[in-house]
Amino acid sequence: MKKLSRKALNRSFLNWFYGHLTCFSQEHMQTFGYMLSMLPIVEDLYDTNEAQTKNLMTYSTFFNTEPQVGSVVVGITAGMEEARANGEDVDDETINGIRAGLMGPLAGMGDSLVVGTLLPILLGIAMGLSGGGSVLGPIFFILVWNIGMFLIMRFLYFKGYELGGKAVEYLVGEKANAIREAIIMLGTMVIGGVTAMWINIETSFQMLNSEGGVIVDLQSTLDSVYPKILSPVFVILCWYLLSKKRMSPVVVMLILVAVAFVGVLVGFFDPKLTY
C-alpha cells in the first residue's frame, strides 16, 4: 500500500503557500499554482515519468478560489490522489468534480472571512499602532498576517488530506451555507466599523461676500443635514464602481486620486499641508 510521506506533503503545502499564484493569468488563474503543489504528490506516489505526467495533468483544468481557505481543497485532492494510487475507484472526473464543486463555495466563505473580516481587523490594529510614524504597525501586520496565515493554511491542508472526499459534506450543504451567510454578515459589519473609524472626508469649500465674510460653509451645511455625509458617499461610490461597474481596484484608486487632485486644485478639499 502506497502512503504519502510527510516530506512530500510538506513540500506540497509549501508549494501552495508560496506559489498558488504561479503564472497567474485571467485564463488560468491558480491552475499552475495548483499543479505546482501537486507535483511532489505525484512524484512520491508514481515511479515512472509517464505515470507522473498523466496524473499531474488531472490538475491542468481551470481552478480559482480564495487561496487561504482553499488550502483544504489541495489537501483533499492529495488524499484522493493517494487513494487512486492504491487502486481505489477515483478518476480524473471525480477529482475535478470535487475541485470544481468546492472552489466556488470556499471562495465566498474565504473572501468574507479573510478579505472582508480578518484583513480589515488586522489593518485597523496596525494603523492604530502606526500613530506618530511608529514602525510597530507594519511589523505587527507583517508578522501576524504571515505567521497566522501559514498556520491556518497548514491546518486546513492537512485536515483536508485526512478527510479526503469526506470533506465535501462538511464544506457544501445547508450548514455550510448558513456559516457562509453569517461570515458575510460579520464581514459587512467589520467593513462598516472600519469605514466609520478611518475614513474622514470633508470639504473646505466656502462662498464669501465682497468683504471676505463667509456666506456659505458647505461642510457645515452638509453636517446640518447628515453629519460626515461625504465619507459614506465616497465609500458607496467605490462599492458601486467595484461591484456594479466591475472596475478593478487599481482603476478605482486612480479615480480617487484624480478626484482628490482636482478637488485640491479648485479648493474643494484642503489637505492642510504646509510647505
mmCIF file of C-alpha atoms in Angstrom:
data_model
loop_
_atom_site.group_PDB
_atom_site.id
_atom_site.type_symbol
_atom_site.label_atom_id
_atom_site.label_comp_id
_atom_site.label_asym_id
_atom_site.label_seq_id
_atom_site.Cartn_x
_atom_site.Cartn_y
_atom_site.Cartn_z
ATOM 1 C CA MET A 1 0.000 0.000 0.000
ATOM 2 C CA LYS A 2 1.329 3.413 -1.014
ATOM 3 C CA LYS A 3 1.426 6.160 1.594
ATOM 4 C CA LEU A 4 2.402 9.767 1.059
ATOM 5 C CA SER A 5 5.488 10.719 3.021
ATOM 6 C CA ARG A 6 5.435 13.654 5.408
ATOM 7 C CA LYS A 7 8.166 15.244 3.313
ATOM 8 C CA ALA A 8 6.026 15.130 0.163
ATOM 9 C CA LEU A 9 3.005 16.563 1.990
ATOM 10 C CA ASN A 10 5.090 19.379 3.472
ATOM 11 C CA ARG A 11 6.595 20.215 0.082
ATOM 12 C CA SER A 12 3.144 20.176 -1.476
ATOM 13 C CA PHE A 13 1.783 22.544 1.157
ATOM 14 C CA LEU A 14 4.752 24.917 0.905
ATOM 15 C CA ASN A 15 4.400 24.996 -2.885
ATOM 16 C CA TRP A 16 0.775 26.063 -2.446
ATOM 17 C CA PHE A 17 1.578 28.551 0.323
ATOM 18 C CA TYR A 18 4.268 30.328 -1.689
ATOM 19 C CA GLY A 19 3.212 29.567 -5.239
ATOM 20 C CA HIS A 20 -0.591 29.470 -5.526
ATOM 21 C CA LEU A 21 -0.427 32.484 -7.884
ATOM 22 C CA THR A 22 2.353 30.979 -10.013
ATOM 23 C CA CYS A 23 1.982 32.094 -13.667
ATOM 24 C CA PHE A 24 -1.340 33.715 -12.732
ATOM 25 C CA SER A 25 -3.460 34.894 -15.668
ATOM 26 C CA GLN A 26 -7.117 35.637 -16.364
ATOM 27 C CA GLU A 27 -7.302 32.447 -18.411
ATOM 28 C CA HIS A 28 -5.801 30.029 -15.880
ATOM 29 C CA MET A 29 -5.960 31.857 -12.511
ATOM 30 C CA GLN A 30 -4.479 29.411 -9.924
ATOM 31 C CA THR A 31 -4.199 26.389 -12.226
ATOM 32 C CA PHE A 32 -0.417 26.309 -12.453
ATOM 33 C CA GLY A 33 -0.008 27.027 -8.754
ATOM 34 C CA TYR A 34 -2.250 24.022 -8.101
ATOM 35 C CA MET A 35 -0.177 21.833 -10.407
ATOM 36 C CA LEU A 36 2.976 23.003 -8.631
ATOM 37 C CA SER A 37 1.514 21.978 -5.286
ATOM 38 C CA MET A 38 0.538 18.539 -6.639
ATOM 39 C CA LEU A 39 3.947 17.875 -8.199
ATOM 40 C CA PRO A 40 5.542 16.452 -5.001
ATOM 41 C CA ILE A 41 2.436 14.288 -4.522
ATOM 42 C CA VAL A 42 2.582 12.547 -7.894
ATOM 43 C CA GLU A 43 6.374 12.240 -7.696
ATOM 44 C CA ASP A 44 6.036 10.447 -4.365
ATOM 45 C CA LEU A 45 3.211 8.120 -5.477
ATOM 46 C CA TYR A 46 4.245 7.144 -9.032
ATOM 47 C CA ASP A 47 7.562 5.740 -10.179
ATOM 48 C CA THR A 48 7.643 6.461 -13.917
ATOM 49 C CA ASN A 49 7.687 9.796 -15.732
ATOM 50 C CA GLU A 50 4.734 8.674 -17.849
ATOM 51 C CA ALA A 51 2.548 7.961 -14.808
ATOM 52 C CA GLN A 52 3.600 11.166 -13.096
ATOM 53 C CA THR A 53 2.824 13.250 -16.185
ATOM 54 C CA LYS A 54 -0.517 11.551 -16.767
ATOM 55 C CA ASN A 55 -1.752 12.070 -13.218
ATOM 56 C CA LEU A 56 -0.353 15.589 -12.899
ATOM 57 C CA MET A 57 -2.338 16.621 -15.986
ATOM 58 C CA THR A 58 -5.503 15.926 -13.978
ATOM 59 C CA TYR A 59 -4.879 19.277 -12.303
ATOM 60 C CA SER A 60 -4.382 21.281 -15.507
ATOM 61 C CA THR A 61 -8.060 22.291 -15.631
ATOM 62 C CA PHE A 62 -9.123 25.764 -14.518
ATOM 63 C CA PHE A 63 -9.032 26.459 -10.790
ATOM 64 C CA ASN A 64 -9.572 29.597 -8.752
ATOM 65 C CA THR A 65 -10.680 30.122 -5.162
ATOM 66 C CA GLU A 66 -9.716 32.070 -2.060
ATOM 67 C CA PRO A 67 -6.156 30.774 -1.550
ATOM 68 C CA GLN A 68 -6.040 30.652 2.258
ATOM 69 C CA VAL A 69 -9.263 28.721 2.859
ATOM 70 C CA GLY A 70 -8.738 26.969 -0.478
ATOM 71 C CA SER A 71 -5.767 25.114 1.019
ATOM 72 C CA VAL A 72 -8.243 22.480 2.149
ATOM 73 C CA VAL A 73 -9.023 21.587 -1.493
ATOM 74 C CA VAL A 74 -5.362 20.879 -2.219
ATOM 75 C CA GLY A 75 -5.204 18.643 0.852
ATOM 76 C CA ILE A 76 -8.370 16.808 -0.195
ATOM 77 C CA THR A 77 -7.032 16.058 -3.672
ATOM 78 C CA ALA A 78 -3.709 14.912 -2.199
ATOM 79 C CA GLY A 79 -5.676 12.342 -0.195
ATOM 80 C CA MET A 80 -7.697 11.363 -3.253
ATOM 81 C CA GLU A 81 -4.549 11.006 -5.339
ATOM 82 C CA GLU A 82 -3.151 8.660 -2.699
ATOM 83 C CA ALA A 83 -6.370 6.632 -2.847
ATOM 84 C CA ARG A 84 -6.131 6.441 -6.653
ATOM 85 C CA ALA A 85 -2.521 5.273 -6.470
ATOM 86 C CA ASN A 86 -3.724 2.418 -4.237
ATOM 87 C CA GLY A 87 -6.271 1.263 -6.802
ATOM 88 C CA GLU A 88 -9.430 2.844 -5.408
ATOM 89 C CA ASP A 89 -12.183 3.958 -7.796
ATOM 90 C CA VAL A 90 -11.008 7.560 -8.189
ATOM 91 C CA ASP A 91 -10.600 9.029 -11.674
ATOM 92 C CA ASP A 92 -9.915 12.445 -13.202
ATOM 93 C CA GLU A 93 -13.611 13.259 -13.403
ATOM 94 C CA THR A 94 -14.146 12.544 -9.700
ATOM 95 C CA ILE A 95 -11.204 14.687 -8.610
ATOM 96 C CA ASN A 96 -12.051 17.592 -10.898
ATOM 97 C CA GLY A 97 -15.716 17.388 -9.954
ATOM 98 C CA ILE A 98 -14.803 17.872 -6.301
ATOM 99 C CA ARG A 99 -12.381 20.684 -7.152
ATOM 100 C CA ALA A 100 -14.991 22.498 -9.227
ATOM 101 C CA GLY A 101 -17.701 21.916 -6.645
ATOM 102 C CA LEU A 102 -15.640 23.299 -3.765
ATOM 103 C CA MET A 103 -13.843 26.262 -5.298
ATOM 104 C CA GLY A 104 -16.972 28.442 -5.553
ATOM 105 C CA PRO A 105 -18.363 27.954 -2.022
ATOM 106 C CA LEU A 106 -14.899 28.227 -0.480
ATOM 107 C CA ALA A 107 -14.202 31.416 -2.444
ATOM 108 C CA GLY A 108 -17.318 33.029 -0.974
ATOM 109 C CA MET A 109 -16.519 31.799 2.509
ATOM 110 C CA GLY A 110 -12.840 32.756 2.325
ATOM 111 C CA ASP A 111 -13.409 36.197 0.818
ATOM 112 C CA SER A 112 -15.916 37.025 3.533
ATOM 113 C CA LEU A 113 -13.825 35.619 6.376
ATOM 114 C CA VAL A 114 -10.293 36.577 5.313
ATOM 115 C CA VAL A 115 -10.650 39.586 2.999
ATOM 116 C CA GLY A 116 -13.857 41.013 4.437
ATOM 117 C CA THR A 117 -13.265 40.376 8.139
ATOM 118 C CA LEU A 118 -9.744 39.370 9.193
ATOM 119 C CA LEU A 119 -7.777 41.744 6.957
ATOM 120 C CA PRO A 120 -9.727 44.895 7.973
ATOM 121 C CA ILE A 121 -9.351 43.974 11.654
ATOM 122 C CA LEU A 122 -5.583 43.454 11.345
ATOM 123 C CA LEU A 123 -5.168 46.610 9.255
ATOM 124 C CA GLY A 124 -7.220 48.596 11.764
ATOM 125 C CA ILE A 125 -4.988 47.431 14.614
ATOM 126 C CA ALA A 126 -1.849 48.073 12.531
ATOM 127 C CA MET A 127 -2.949 51.603 11.631
ATOM 128 C CA GLY A 128 -3.650 52.289 15.288
ATOM 129 C CA LEU A 129 -0.147 51.128 16.207
ATOM 130 C CA SER A 130 1.357 53.264 13.421
ATOM 131 C CA GLY A 131 0.352 56.561 15.028
ATOM 132 C CA GLY A 132 3.136 59.126 15.015
ATOM 133 C CA GLY A 133 5.099 57.177 12.414
ATOM 134 C CA SER A 134 5.727 54.154 14.626
ATOM 135 C CA VAL A 135 7.086 51.035 12.894
ATOM 136 C CA LEU A 136 5.112 48.791 15.270
ATOM 137 C CA GLY A 137 2.104 48.884 12.942
ATOM 138 C CA PRO A 138 3.747 47.403 9.824
ATOM 139 C CA ILE A 139 5.819 44.970 11.914
ATOM 140 C CA PHE A 140 2.658 43.771 13.678
ATOM 141 C CA PHE A 141 0.797 43.288 10.399
ATOM 142 C CA ILE A 142 3.642 41.502 8.595
ATOM 143 C CA LEU A 143 4.259 39.079 11.458
ATOM 144 C CA VAL A 144 0.645 38.358 12.414
ATOM 145 C CA TRP A 145 -0.573 38.025 8.829
ATOM 146 C CA ASN A 146 2.208 35.770 7.573
ATOM 147 C CA ILE A 147 2.566 33.577 10.655
ATOM 148 C CA GLY A 148 -1.201 33.381 11.173
ATOM 149 C CA MET A 149 -1.938 32.507 7.547
ATOM 150 C CA PHE A 150 0.853 29.929 7.457
ATOM 151 C CA LEU A 151 -0.563 28.110 10.479
ATOM 152 C CA ILE A 152 -4.187 28.345 9.303
ATOM 153 C CA MET A 153 -3.393 27.201 5.757
ATOM 154 C CA ARG A 154 -1.245 24.336 7.014
ATOM 155 C CA PHE A 155 -4.013 23.175 9.362
ATOM 156 C CA LEU A 156 -6.598 23.278 6.559
ATOM 157 C CA TYR A 157 -4.305 21.476 4.115
ATOM 158 C CA PHE A 158 -3.610 18.545 6.428
ATOM 159 C CA LYS A 159 -7.220 18.405 7.638
ATOM 160 C CA GLY A 160 -8.305 18.148 4.008
ATOM 161 C CA TYR A 161 -5.750 15.367 3.435
ATOM 162 C CA GLU A 162 -7.075 13.435 6.444
ATOM 163 C CA LEU A 163 -10.697 13.763 5.371
ATOM 164 C CA GLY A 164 -10.214 13.221 1.629
ATOM 165 C CA GLY A 165 -13.533 13.048 -0.225
ATOM 166 C CA LYS A 166 -15.451 13.050 3.081
ATOM 167 C CA ALA A 167 -14.656 16.755 3.459
ATOM 168 C CA VAL A 168 -17.184 17.649 0.763
ATOM 169 C CA GLU A 169 -20.179 17.034 3.008
ATOM 170 C CA TYR A 170 -18.711 19.419 5.594
ATOM 171 C CA LEU A 171 -17.972 22.195 3.090
ATOM 172 C CA VAL A 172 -21.081 22.126 0.900
ATOM 173 C CA GLY A 173 -24.647 21.982 2.117
ATOM 174 C CA GLU A 174 -27.147 23.765 4.323
ATOM 175 C CA LYS A 175 -24.858 24.122 7.352
ATOM 176 C CA ALA A 176 -22.035 25.450 5.207
ATOM 177 C CA ASN A 177 -24.404 27.941 3.573
ATOM 178 C CA ALA A 178 -25.575 29.155 6.989
ATOM 179 C CA ILE A 179 -21.971 29.578 8.149
ATOM 180 C CA ARG A 180 -21.113 31.435 4.942
ATOM 181 C CA GLU A 181 -24.064 33.816 5.346
ATOM 182 C CA ALA A 182 -23.082 34.501 8.964
ATOM 183 C CA ILE A 183 -19.500 35.249 7.917
ATOM 184 C CA ILE A 184 -20.717 37.603 5.171
ATOM 185 C CA MET A 185 -22.849 39.486 7.711
ATOM 186 C CA LEU A 186 -19.932 39.717 10.144
ATOM 187 C CA GLY A 187 -17.631 40.928 7.374
ATOM 188 C CA THR A 188 -20.117 43.622 6.377
ATOM 189 C CA MET A 189 -20.291 44.854 9.978
ATOM 190 C CA VAL A 190 -16.488 44.943 10.233
ATOM 191 C CA ILE A 191 -16.164 46.904 6.976
ATOM 192 C CA GLY A 192 -18.772 49.366 8.277
ATOM 193 C CA GLY A 193 -16.872 49.790 11.530
ATOM 194 C CA VAL A 194 -13.537 50.312 9.746
ATOM 195 C CA THR A 195 -15.184 52.828 7.417
ATOM 196 C CA ALA A 196 -16.617 54.833 10.317
ATOM 197 C CA MET A 197 -13.304 54.816 12.202
ATOM 198 C CA TRP A 198 -10.737 55.504 9.488
ATOM 199 C CA ILE A 199 -12.446 57.361 6.624
ATOM 200 C CA ASN A 200 -12.990 61.074 7.189
ATOM 201 C CA ILE A 201 -13.655 63.197 4.113
ATOM 202 C CA GLU A 202 -14.514 66.877 4.499
ATOM 203 C CA THR A 203 -14.792 69.796 2.111
ATOM 204 C CA SER A 204 -13.233 73.216 2.629
ATOM 205 C CA PHE A 205 -15.463 74.918 0.051
ATOM 206 C CA GLN A 206 -16.887 78.274 1.172
ATOM 207 C CA MET A 207 -18.723 81.129 -0.514
ATOM 208 C CA LEU A 208 -17.523 84.564 0.602
ATOM 209 C CA ASN A 209 -19.040 88.007 0.258
ATOM 210 C CA SER A 210 -17.183 91.038 -1.051
ATOM 211 C CA GLU A 211 -15.861 91.805 2.433
ATOM 212 C CA GLY A 212 -14.451 88.326 2.928
ATOM 213 C CA GLY A 213 -17.220 87.107 5.213
ATOM 214 C CA VAL A 214 -18.473 83.557 4.894
ATOM 215 C CA ILE A 215 -21.880 83.299 3.233
ATOM 216 C CA VAL A 216 -21.985 79.517 2.867
ATOM 217 C CA ASP A 217 -19.767 76.947 4.559
ATOM 218 C CA LEU A 218 -20.546 73.794 2.589
ATOM 219 C CA GLN A 219 -19.249 71.372 5.244
ATOM 220 C CA SER A 220 -21.347 72.973 7.974
ATOM 221 C CA THR A 221 -24.375 72.906 5.702
ATOM 222 C CA LEU A 222 -23.874 69.238 4.907
ATOM 223 C CA ASP A 223 -23.331 68.419 8.596
ATOM 224 C CA SER A 224 -26.636 70.051 9.457
ATOM 225 C CA VAL A 225 -28.360 67.631 7.063
ATOM 226 C CA TYR A 226 -26.248 64.484 7.615
ATOM 227 C CA PRO A 227 -23.022 64.725 9.661
ATOM 228 C CA LYS A 228 -19.920 63.477 7.817
ATOM 229 C CA ILE A 229 -22.008 62.605 4.756
ATOM 230 C CA LEU A 230 -19.075 62.787 2.311
ATOM 231 C CA SER A 231 -17.379 59.765 3.911
ATOM 232 C CA PRO A 232 -20.209 57.259 3.261
ATOM 233 C CA VAL A 233 -20.830 58.863 -0.148
ATOM 234 C CA PHE A 234 -17.281 58.040 -1.236
ATOM 235 C CA VAL A 235 -17.473 54.531 0.249
ATOM 236 C CA ILE A 236 -20.727 53.862 -1.622
ATOM 237 C CA LEU A 237 -19.163 55.296 -4.792
ATOM 238 C CA CYS A 238 -16.224 52.887 -4.500
ATOM 239 C CA TRP A 239 -18.598 49.966 -3.859
ATOM 240 C CA TYR A 240 -20.661 50.958 -6.908
ATOM 241 C CA LEU A 241 -17.630 51.156 -9.198
ATOM 242 C CA LEU A 242 -16.208 47.852 -7.934
ATOM 243 C CA SER A 243 -19.439 45.863 -7.681
ATOM 244 C CA LYS A 244 -21.741 47.271 -10.349
ATOM 245 C CA LYS A 245 -19.327 48.678 -12.919
ATOM 246 C CA ARG A 246 -16.818 45.841 -12.418
ATOM 247 C CA MET A 247 -13.856 48.194 -12.304
ATOM 248 C CA SER A 248 -10.566 46.948 -10.955
ATOM 249 C CA PRO A 249 -9.333 48.253 -7.574
ATOM 250 C CA VAL A 250 -6.415 49.953 -9.336
ATOM 251 C CA VAL A 251 -8.765 51.939 -11.612
ATOM 252 C CA VAL A 252 -10.932 52.956 -8.645
ATOM 253 C CA MET A 253 -7.863 54.139 -6.721
ATOM 254 C CA LEU A 254 -6.729 56.175 -9.751
ATOM 255 C CA ILE A 255 -10.185 57.765 -9.939
ATOM 256 C CA LEU A 256 -9.981 58.709 -6.254
ATOM 257 C CA VAL A 257 -6.501 60.184 -6.778
ATOM 258 C CA ALA A 258 -7.814 62.237 -9.713
ATOM 259 C CA VAL A 259 -10.822 63.456 -7.700
ATOM 260 C CA ALA A 260 -8.575 64.412 -4.778
ATOM 261 C CA PHE A 261 -6.073 66.179 -7.057
ATOM 262 C CA VAL A 262 -8.715 68.241 -8.890
ATOM 263 C CA GLY A 263 -10.553 68.893 -5.630
ATOM 264 C CA VAL A 264 -7.447 70.364 -4.018
ATOM 265 C CA LEU A 265 -6.695 72.486 -7.104
ATOM 266 C CA VAL A 266 -10.157 74.079 -7.167
ATOM 267 C CA GLY A 267 -10.294 74.461 -3.400
ATOM 268 C CA PHE A 268 -12.986 71.876 -2.716
ATOM 269 C CA PHE A 269 -10.620 69.869 -0.489
ATOM 270 C CA ASP A 270 -7.951 71.176 1.853
ATOM 271 C CA PRO A 271 -5.185 68.656 2.656
ATOM 272 C CA LYS A 272 -3.889 71.019 5.351
ATOM 273 C CA LEU A 273 -0.315 70.619 4.137
ATOM 274 C CA THR A 274 2.377 73.220 4.785
ATOM 275 C CA TYR A 275 5.454 73.781 2.685
#
